[in-house]
Coordinates of C-alpha atoms and ligand atoms in Angstrom, one line a residue:
X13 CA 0.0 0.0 0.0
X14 CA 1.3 3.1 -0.9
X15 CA 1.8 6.0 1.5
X16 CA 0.3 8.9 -0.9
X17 CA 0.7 11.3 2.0
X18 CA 4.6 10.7 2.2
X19 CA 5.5 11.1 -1.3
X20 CA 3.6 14.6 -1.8
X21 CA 5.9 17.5 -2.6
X22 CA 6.9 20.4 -0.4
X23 CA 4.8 22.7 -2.7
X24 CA 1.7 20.0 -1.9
X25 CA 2.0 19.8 1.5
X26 CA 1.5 23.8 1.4
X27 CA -2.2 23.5 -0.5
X28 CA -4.5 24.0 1.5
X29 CA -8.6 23.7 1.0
X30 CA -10.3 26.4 0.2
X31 CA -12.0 27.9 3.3
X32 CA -14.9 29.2 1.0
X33 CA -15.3 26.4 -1.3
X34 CA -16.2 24.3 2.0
X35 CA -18.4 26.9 3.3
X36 CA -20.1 27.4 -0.1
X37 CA -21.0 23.4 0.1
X38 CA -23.5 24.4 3.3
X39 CA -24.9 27.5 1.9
X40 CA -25.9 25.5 -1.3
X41 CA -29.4 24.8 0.6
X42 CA -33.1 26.5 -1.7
X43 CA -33.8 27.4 2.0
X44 CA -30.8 29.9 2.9
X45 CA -30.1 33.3 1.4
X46 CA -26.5 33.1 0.5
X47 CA -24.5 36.5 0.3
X48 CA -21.3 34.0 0.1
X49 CA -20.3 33.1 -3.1
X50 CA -18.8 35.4 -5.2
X51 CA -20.6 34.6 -8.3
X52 CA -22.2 36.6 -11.4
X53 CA -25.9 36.8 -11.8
X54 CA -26.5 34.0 -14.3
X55 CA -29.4 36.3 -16.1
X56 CA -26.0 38.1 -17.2
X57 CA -25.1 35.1 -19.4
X58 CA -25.4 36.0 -23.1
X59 CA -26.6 32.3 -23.6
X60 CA -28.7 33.0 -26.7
X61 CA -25.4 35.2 -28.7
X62 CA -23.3 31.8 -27.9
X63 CA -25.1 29.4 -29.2
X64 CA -25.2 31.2 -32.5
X65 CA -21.8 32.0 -32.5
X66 CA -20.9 28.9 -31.5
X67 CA -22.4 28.1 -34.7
X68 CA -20.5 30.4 -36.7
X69 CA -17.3 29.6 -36.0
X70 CA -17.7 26.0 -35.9
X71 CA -18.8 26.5 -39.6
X72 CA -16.3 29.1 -40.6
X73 CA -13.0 27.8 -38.5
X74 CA -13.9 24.6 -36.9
X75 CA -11.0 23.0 -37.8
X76 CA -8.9 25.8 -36.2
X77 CA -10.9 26.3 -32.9
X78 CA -10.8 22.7 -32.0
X79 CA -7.1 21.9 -32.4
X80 CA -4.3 22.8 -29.9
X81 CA -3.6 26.8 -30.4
X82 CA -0.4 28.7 -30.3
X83 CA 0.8 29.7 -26.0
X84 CA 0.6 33.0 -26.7
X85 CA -2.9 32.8 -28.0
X86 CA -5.5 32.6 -30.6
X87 CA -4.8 35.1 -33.5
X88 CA -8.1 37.0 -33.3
X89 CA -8.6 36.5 -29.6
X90 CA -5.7 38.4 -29.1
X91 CA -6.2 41.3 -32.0
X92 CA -9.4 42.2 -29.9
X93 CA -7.6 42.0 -26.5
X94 CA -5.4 44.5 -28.5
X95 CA -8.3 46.7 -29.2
X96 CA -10.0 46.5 -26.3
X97 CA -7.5 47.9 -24.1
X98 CA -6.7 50.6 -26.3
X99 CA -10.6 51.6 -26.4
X100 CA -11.3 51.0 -22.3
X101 CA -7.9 51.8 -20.5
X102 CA -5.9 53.6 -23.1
X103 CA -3.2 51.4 -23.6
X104 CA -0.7 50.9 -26.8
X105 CA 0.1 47.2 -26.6
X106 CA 1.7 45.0 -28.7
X107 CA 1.0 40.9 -28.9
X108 CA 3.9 41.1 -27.0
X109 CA 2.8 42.5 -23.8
X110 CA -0.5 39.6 -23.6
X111 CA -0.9 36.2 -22.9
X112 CA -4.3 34.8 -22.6
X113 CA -4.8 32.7 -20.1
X114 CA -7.2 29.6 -18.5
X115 CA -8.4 32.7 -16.2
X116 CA -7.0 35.2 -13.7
X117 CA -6.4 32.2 -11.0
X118 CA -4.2 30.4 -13.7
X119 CA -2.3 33.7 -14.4
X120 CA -1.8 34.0 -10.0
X121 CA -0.7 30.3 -10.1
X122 CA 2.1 31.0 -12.8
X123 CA 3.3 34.4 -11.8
X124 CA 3.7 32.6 -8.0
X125 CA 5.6 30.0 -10.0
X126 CA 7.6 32.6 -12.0
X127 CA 8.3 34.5 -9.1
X128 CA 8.8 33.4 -5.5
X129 CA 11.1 31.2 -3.9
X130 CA 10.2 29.8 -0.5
X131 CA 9.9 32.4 2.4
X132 CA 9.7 35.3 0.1
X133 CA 7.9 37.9 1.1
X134 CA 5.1 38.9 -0.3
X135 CA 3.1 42.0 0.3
X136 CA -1.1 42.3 0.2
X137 CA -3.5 44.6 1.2
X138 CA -5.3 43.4 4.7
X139 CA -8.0 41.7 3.7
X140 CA -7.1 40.5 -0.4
X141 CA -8.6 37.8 -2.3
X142 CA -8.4 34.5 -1.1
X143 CA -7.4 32.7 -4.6
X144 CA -4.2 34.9 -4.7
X145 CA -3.1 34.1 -0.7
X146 CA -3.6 30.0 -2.0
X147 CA -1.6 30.4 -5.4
X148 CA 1.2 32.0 -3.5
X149 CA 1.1 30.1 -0.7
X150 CA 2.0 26.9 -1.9
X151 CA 5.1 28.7 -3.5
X152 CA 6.2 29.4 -0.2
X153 CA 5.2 32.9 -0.1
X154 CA 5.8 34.4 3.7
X155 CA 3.0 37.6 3.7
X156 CA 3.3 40.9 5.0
X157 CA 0.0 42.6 5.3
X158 CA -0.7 46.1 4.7
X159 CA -3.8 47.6 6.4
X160 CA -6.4 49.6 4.3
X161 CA -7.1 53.2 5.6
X162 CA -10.6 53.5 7.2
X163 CA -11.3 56.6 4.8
X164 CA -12.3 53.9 2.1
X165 CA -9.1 54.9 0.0
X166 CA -7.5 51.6 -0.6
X167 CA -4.2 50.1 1.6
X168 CA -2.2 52.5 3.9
X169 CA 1.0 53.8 1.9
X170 CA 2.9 54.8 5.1
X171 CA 2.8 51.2 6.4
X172 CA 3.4 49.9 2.4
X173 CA 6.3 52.1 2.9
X174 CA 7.5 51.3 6.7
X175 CA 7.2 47.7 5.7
X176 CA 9.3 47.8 2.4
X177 CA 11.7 50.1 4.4
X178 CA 12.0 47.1 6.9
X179 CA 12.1 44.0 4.5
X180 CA 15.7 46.4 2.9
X181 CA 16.9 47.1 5.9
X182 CA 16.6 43.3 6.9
X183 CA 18.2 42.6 3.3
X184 CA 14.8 40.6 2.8
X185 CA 14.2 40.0 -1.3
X186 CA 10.8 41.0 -2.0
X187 CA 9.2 40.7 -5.2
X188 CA 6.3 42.1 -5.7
X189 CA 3.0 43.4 -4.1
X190 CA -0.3 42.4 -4.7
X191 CA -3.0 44.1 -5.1
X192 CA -7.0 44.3 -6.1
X193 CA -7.5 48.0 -6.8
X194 CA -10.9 48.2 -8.1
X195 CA -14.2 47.4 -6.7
X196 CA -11.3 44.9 -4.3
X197 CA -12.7 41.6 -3.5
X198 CA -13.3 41.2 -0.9
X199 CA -14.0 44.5 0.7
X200 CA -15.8 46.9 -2.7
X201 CA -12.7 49.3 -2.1
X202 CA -11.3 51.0 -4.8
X203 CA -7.6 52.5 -4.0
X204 CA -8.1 56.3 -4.9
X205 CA -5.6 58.3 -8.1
X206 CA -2.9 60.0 -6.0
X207 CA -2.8 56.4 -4.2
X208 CA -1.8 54.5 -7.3
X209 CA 0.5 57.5 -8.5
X210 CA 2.3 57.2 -4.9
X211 CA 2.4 52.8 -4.8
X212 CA 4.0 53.2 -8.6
X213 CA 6.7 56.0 -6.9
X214 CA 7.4 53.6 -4.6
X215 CA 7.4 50.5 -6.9
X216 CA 10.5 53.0 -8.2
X217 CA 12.2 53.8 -5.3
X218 CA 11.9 50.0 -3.9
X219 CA 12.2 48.3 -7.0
X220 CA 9.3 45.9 -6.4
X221 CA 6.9 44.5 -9.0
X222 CA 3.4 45.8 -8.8
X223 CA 0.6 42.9 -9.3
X224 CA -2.2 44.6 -10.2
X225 CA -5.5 42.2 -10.5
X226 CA -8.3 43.7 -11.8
X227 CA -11.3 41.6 -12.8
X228 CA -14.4 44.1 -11.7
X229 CA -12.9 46.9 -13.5
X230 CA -15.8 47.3 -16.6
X231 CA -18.2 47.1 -13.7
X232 CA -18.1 50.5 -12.4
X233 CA -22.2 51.7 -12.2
X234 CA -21.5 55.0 -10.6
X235 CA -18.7 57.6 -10.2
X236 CA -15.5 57.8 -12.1
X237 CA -12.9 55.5 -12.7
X238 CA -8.9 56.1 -11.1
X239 CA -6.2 55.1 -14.0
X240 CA -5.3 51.7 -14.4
X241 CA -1.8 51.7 -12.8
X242 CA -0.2 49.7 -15.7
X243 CA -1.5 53.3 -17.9
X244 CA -0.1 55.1 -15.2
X245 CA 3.5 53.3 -14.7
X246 CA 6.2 54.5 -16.7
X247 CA 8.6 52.1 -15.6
X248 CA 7.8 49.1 -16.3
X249 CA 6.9 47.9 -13.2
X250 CA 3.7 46.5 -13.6
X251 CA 1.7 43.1 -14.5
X252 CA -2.2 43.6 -14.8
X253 CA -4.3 40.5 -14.7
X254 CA -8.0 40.6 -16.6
X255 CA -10.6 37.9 -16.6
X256 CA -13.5 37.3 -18.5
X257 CA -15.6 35.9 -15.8
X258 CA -16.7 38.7 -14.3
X259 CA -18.0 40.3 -17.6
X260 CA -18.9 37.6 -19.9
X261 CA -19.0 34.1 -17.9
X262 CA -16.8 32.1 -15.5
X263 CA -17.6 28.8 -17.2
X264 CA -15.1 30.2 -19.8
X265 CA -12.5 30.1 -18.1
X266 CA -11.1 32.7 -20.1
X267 CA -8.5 35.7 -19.2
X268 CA -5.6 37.6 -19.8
X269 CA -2.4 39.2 -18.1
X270 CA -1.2 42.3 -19.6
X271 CA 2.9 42.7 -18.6
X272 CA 6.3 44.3 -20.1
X273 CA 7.4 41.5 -22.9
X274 CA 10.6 40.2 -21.3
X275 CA 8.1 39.2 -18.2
X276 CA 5.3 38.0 -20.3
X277 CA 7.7 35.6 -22.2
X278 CA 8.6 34.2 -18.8
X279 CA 4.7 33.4 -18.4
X280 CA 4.5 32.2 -21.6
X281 CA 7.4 29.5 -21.1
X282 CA 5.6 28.6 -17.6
X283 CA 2.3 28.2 -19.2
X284 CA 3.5 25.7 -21.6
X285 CA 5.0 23.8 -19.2
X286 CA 1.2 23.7 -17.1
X287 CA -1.5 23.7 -20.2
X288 CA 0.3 24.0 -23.1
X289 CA -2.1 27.1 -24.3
X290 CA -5.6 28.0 -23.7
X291 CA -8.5 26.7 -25.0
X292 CA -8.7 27.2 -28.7
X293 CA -12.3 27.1 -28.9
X294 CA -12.9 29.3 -26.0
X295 CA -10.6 32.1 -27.6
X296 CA -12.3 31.5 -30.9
X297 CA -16.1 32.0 -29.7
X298 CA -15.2 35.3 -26.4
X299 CA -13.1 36.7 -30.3
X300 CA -16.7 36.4 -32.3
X301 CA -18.6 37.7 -29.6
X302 CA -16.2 40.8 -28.6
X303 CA -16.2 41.5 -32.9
X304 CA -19.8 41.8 -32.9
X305 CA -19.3 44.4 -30.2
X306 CA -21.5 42.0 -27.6
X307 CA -19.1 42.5 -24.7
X308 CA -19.9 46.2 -24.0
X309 CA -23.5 44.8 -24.5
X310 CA -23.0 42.3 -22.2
X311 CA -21.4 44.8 -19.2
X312 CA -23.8 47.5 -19.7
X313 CA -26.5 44.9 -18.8
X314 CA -24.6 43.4 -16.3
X315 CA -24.1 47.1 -14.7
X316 CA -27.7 48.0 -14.7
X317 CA -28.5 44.7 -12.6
X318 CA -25.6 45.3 -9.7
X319 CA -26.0 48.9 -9.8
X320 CA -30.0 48.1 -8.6
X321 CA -28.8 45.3 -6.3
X322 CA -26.1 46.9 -4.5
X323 CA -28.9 49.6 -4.1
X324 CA -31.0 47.1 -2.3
X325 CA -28.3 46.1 -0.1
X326 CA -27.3 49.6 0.6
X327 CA -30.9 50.5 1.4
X328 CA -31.8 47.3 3.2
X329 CA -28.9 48.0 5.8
X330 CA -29.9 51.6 6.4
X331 CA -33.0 50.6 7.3
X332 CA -32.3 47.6 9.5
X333 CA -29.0 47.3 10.9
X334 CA -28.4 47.9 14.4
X335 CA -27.4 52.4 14.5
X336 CA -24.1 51.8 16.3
X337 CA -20.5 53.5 15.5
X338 CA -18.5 50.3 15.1
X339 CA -21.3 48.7 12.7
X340 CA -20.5 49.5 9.1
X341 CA -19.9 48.8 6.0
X342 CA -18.5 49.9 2.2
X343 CA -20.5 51.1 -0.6
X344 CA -19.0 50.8 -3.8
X345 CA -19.3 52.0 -7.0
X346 CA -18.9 48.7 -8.8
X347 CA -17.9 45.4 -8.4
X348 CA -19.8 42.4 -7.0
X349 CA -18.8 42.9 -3.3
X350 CA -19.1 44.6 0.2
X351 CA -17.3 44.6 3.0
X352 CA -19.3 44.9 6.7
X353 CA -17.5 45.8 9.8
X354 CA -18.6 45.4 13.1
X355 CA -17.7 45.7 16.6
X356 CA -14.0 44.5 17.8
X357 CA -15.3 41.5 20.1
X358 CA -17.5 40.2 17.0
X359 CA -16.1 36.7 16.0
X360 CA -17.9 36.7 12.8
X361 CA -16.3 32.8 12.3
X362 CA -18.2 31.6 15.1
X363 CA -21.6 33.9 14.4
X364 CA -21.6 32.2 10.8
X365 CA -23.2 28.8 12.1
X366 CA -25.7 30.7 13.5
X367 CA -26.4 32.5 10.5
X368 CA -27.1 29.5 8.7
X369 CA -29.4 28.6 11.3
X370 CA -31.1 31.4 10.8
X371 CA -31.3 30.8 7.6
X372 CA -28.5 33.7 6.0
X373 CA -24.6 32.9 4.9
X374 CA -21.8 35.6 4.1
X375 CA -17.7 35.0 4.2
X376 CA -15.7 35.8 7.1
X377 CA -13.6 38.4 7.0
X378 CA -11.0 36.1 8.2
X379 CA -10.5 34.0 5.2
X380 CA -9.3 36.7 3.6
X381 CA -6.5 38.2 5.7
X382 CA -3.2 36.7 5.2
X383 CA -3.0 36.9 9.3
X384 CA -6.5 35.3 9.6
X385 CA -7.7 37.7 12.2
X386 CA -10.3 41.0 11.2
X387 CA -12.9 38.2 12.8
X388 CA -15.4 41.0 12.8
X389 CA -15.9 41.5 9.1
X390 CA -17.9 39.5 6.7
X391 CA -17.2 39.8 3.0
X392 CA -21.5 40.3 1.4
X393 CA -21.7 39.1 -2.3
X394 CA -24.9 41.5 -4.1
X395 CA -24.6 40.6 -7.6
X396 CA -25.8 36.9 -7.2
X397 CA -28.7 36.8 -4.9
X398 CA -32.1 37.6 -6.5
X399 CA -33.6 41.0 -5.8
X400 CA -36.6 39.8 -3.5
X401 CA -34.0 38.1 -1.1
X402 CA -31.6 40.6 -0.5
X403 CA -33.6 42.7 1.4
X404 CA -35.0 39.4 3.7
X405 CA -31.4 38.3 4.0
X406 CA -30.0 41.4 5.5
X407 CA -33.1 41.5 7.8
X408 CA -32.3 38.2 8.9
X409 CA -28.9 39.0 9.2
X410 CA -29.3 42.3 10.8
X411 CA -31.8 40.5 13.7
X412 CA -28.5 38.6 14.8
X413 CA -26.0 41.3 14.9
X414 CA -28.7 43.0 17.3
X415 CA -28.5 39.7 19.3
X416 CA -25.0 39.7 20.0
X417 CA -24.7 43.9 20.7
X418 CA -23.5 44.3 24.1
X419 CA -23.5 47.9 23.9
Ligands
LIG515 C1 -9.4 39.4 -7.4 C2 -9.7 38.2 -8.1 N1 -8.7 37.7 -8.9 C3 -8.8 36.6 -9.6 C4 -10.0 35.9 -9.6 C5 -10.1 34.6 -10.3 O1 -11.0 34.7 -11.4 P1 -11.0 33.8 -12.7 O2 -10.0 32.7 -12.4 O3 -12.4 33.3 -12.8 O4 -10.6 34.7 -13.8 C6 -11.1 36.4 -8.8 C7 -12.3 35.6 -8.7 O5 -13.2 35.9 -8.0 C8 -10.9 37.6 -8.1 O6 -11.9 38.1 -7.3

């Protein structure tokens, strides 16, 4: 018999199960309304456009979209990347600065590859997403969290700056820092202009790499957008991650990183060696559908829907959350996500069983800070619940935050 647990690799040993993807198992019950998962409204699907251009391209280039494709990705896939960064951010790229990829979380799980050696440090904002804290953790990754300011302006530059200060002084090598700077998941926040301007100065003077992930970017419903921070870099420091998933459909599995082109040949050489190239077909039918100018179709529709639901959310806590100064939360202007913050002695880990009794789910806080404290904050997913149970959810959920007020 063998012993599979003794021949697993170092980098295996790290992985870990996904806190959320266990949770998400219990709040899969008709009965509970789930704020938990962190998934599109499926009414956003464009279901109808891809069966027809399924059709199309199976008749026009079949025998293209259903063999093995090129690493560096489909031909027309990635003329209309090309274009559609130029028309939404500004950007002059060449095929040289993209790689498609099987979606953002491949792109995290090769740059971690690419990138860190074991005990590296790695910054990220306190909380971050929870997919880029597993792909670097089985790398080895050793993180050093930087808090977000309570103004709602993104991470705390002073401490990004005491901390890199420190990791020099200690000779430490640090790599790169990590960050979600629109619409964040988990918290909604968006890290303000003269923030980005000041991370990219210090991306200079520290010589770091900036990780910029970016998938609820298009989703902005109100105010307007900061600068992407690869527009704004003009160093060369900086690596931007897109995804279709948010915008078009998850089930695609379809994204793309954006990076100088000595840096994106690296990923290039990595991805061979983990899929040999993304899906052919997928790149073939998200190329039709972006020609026929159905993705800005698509997030214009999608925008409408979470700019009415995050309303309801908004609304629905006004009206029944406890009136309390260390009960609140984020309202963003895009995105799928907010972030609720409530009194220091709040264990929101512990409260979530009882949610689920009650009949209500959400994400602690805690799965998403590298530390795996901030137990009194709950990550609140709008885009996916319907409209009738958001405001029944909250109520629910606001009944047991009155429960457990002390003060
Ligand atoms: C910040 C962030 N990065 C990456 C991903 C991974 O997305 P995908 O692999 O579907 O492109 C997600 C998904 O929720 C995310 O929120």
């Amino acid at each position: 018999m063998i012993d599979w647990v003794k021949n697993y690799s170092i980098n295996a040993r790290r992985l870990k199960k996904s806190a959320i993807r266990e949770i998400l198992k219990l709040t899969n019950r008709p009965e509970i309304i789930s704020f938990a998962g962190g998934l599109p409204a499926p009414e956003t699907f464009p279901i109808d456009e891809v069966i027809d251009i399924v059709d199309t391209v199976m008749k026009r280039e079949g025998h293209k979209a259903l063999q093995y494709g090129p690493t560096d990705g489909y031909p027309a896939f990635v003329d209309q990347l090309l274009k559609w960064e130029k028309r939404m951010n500004g950007l002059d790229l060449t095929p040289a600065n993209i790689l498609p990829t099987t979606s953002s979380q491949q792109a995290l799980d090769l740059i971690g590859k690419i990138l860190i050696d074991p005990s590296d440090p790695v910054l990220v904002e306190r909380p971050t997403y929870l997919g880029g804290l597993s792909a670097f953790n089985q790398y080895g990754a050793r993180f050093v969290g930087v808090p977000m300011d309570e103004d709602g302006t993104g991470l705390n530059v002073t401490d990004l700056e005491g901390k890199l200060q420190e990791l020099r002084e200690d000779g430490e090598h640090y790599k790169f820092v990590y960050v979600v700077p629109d619409f964040q998941n988990p918290s909604g926040i968006t890290i303000s202009q003269e923030k980005r301007k000041r991370i990219l100065e210090l991306s200079d003077e520290y010589s770091f790499i900036l990780l910029e992930d970016s998938p609820y970017r298009e989703l902005r419903f109100e105010g307007t957008a900061p600068d992407m921070m690869y527009k704004m870099d003009t160093s060369g420091n900086v690596v931007t991650l897109h995804t279709m998933s948010k915008t078009f459909a998850p089930g695609f599995r379809i994204g793309w990183v954006v990076g100088p082109e000595e840096f994106i040949d690296k990923l290039n050489t990595a991805k061979q060696a983990s899929d040999l190239c993304t899906p052919s077909f997928t790149q073939s039918i998200m190329a039709e559908f972006m020609a026929r100018g159905l993705l800005e179709k698509n997030i214009e529709r999608a925008k409408l829907l979470y700019k009415k639901k995050k309303h309801l959310m908004v609304d629905a806590m006004e009206q029944f959350m406890p009136q309390h100064e260390h009960i609140n939360w984020t309202n963003p202007e895009g995105g799928l996500f907010l972030w609720i913050t409530l009194p220091e002695y709040f264990d929101t880990d512990k409260m979530f069983f009882e949610a689920v009794d009650k009949k209500v789910a959400y994400i602690k806080g805690s799965a998403f800070d590298c530390y795996h404290k901030m137990k009194n904050t709950m990550r609140m997913n709008f885009s996916y619940p319907s409209e009738g149970q958001i405001e029944d959810g909250i109520k629910r959920l606001a009944t047991l935050i009155k429960s457990k007020l002390k003060d």
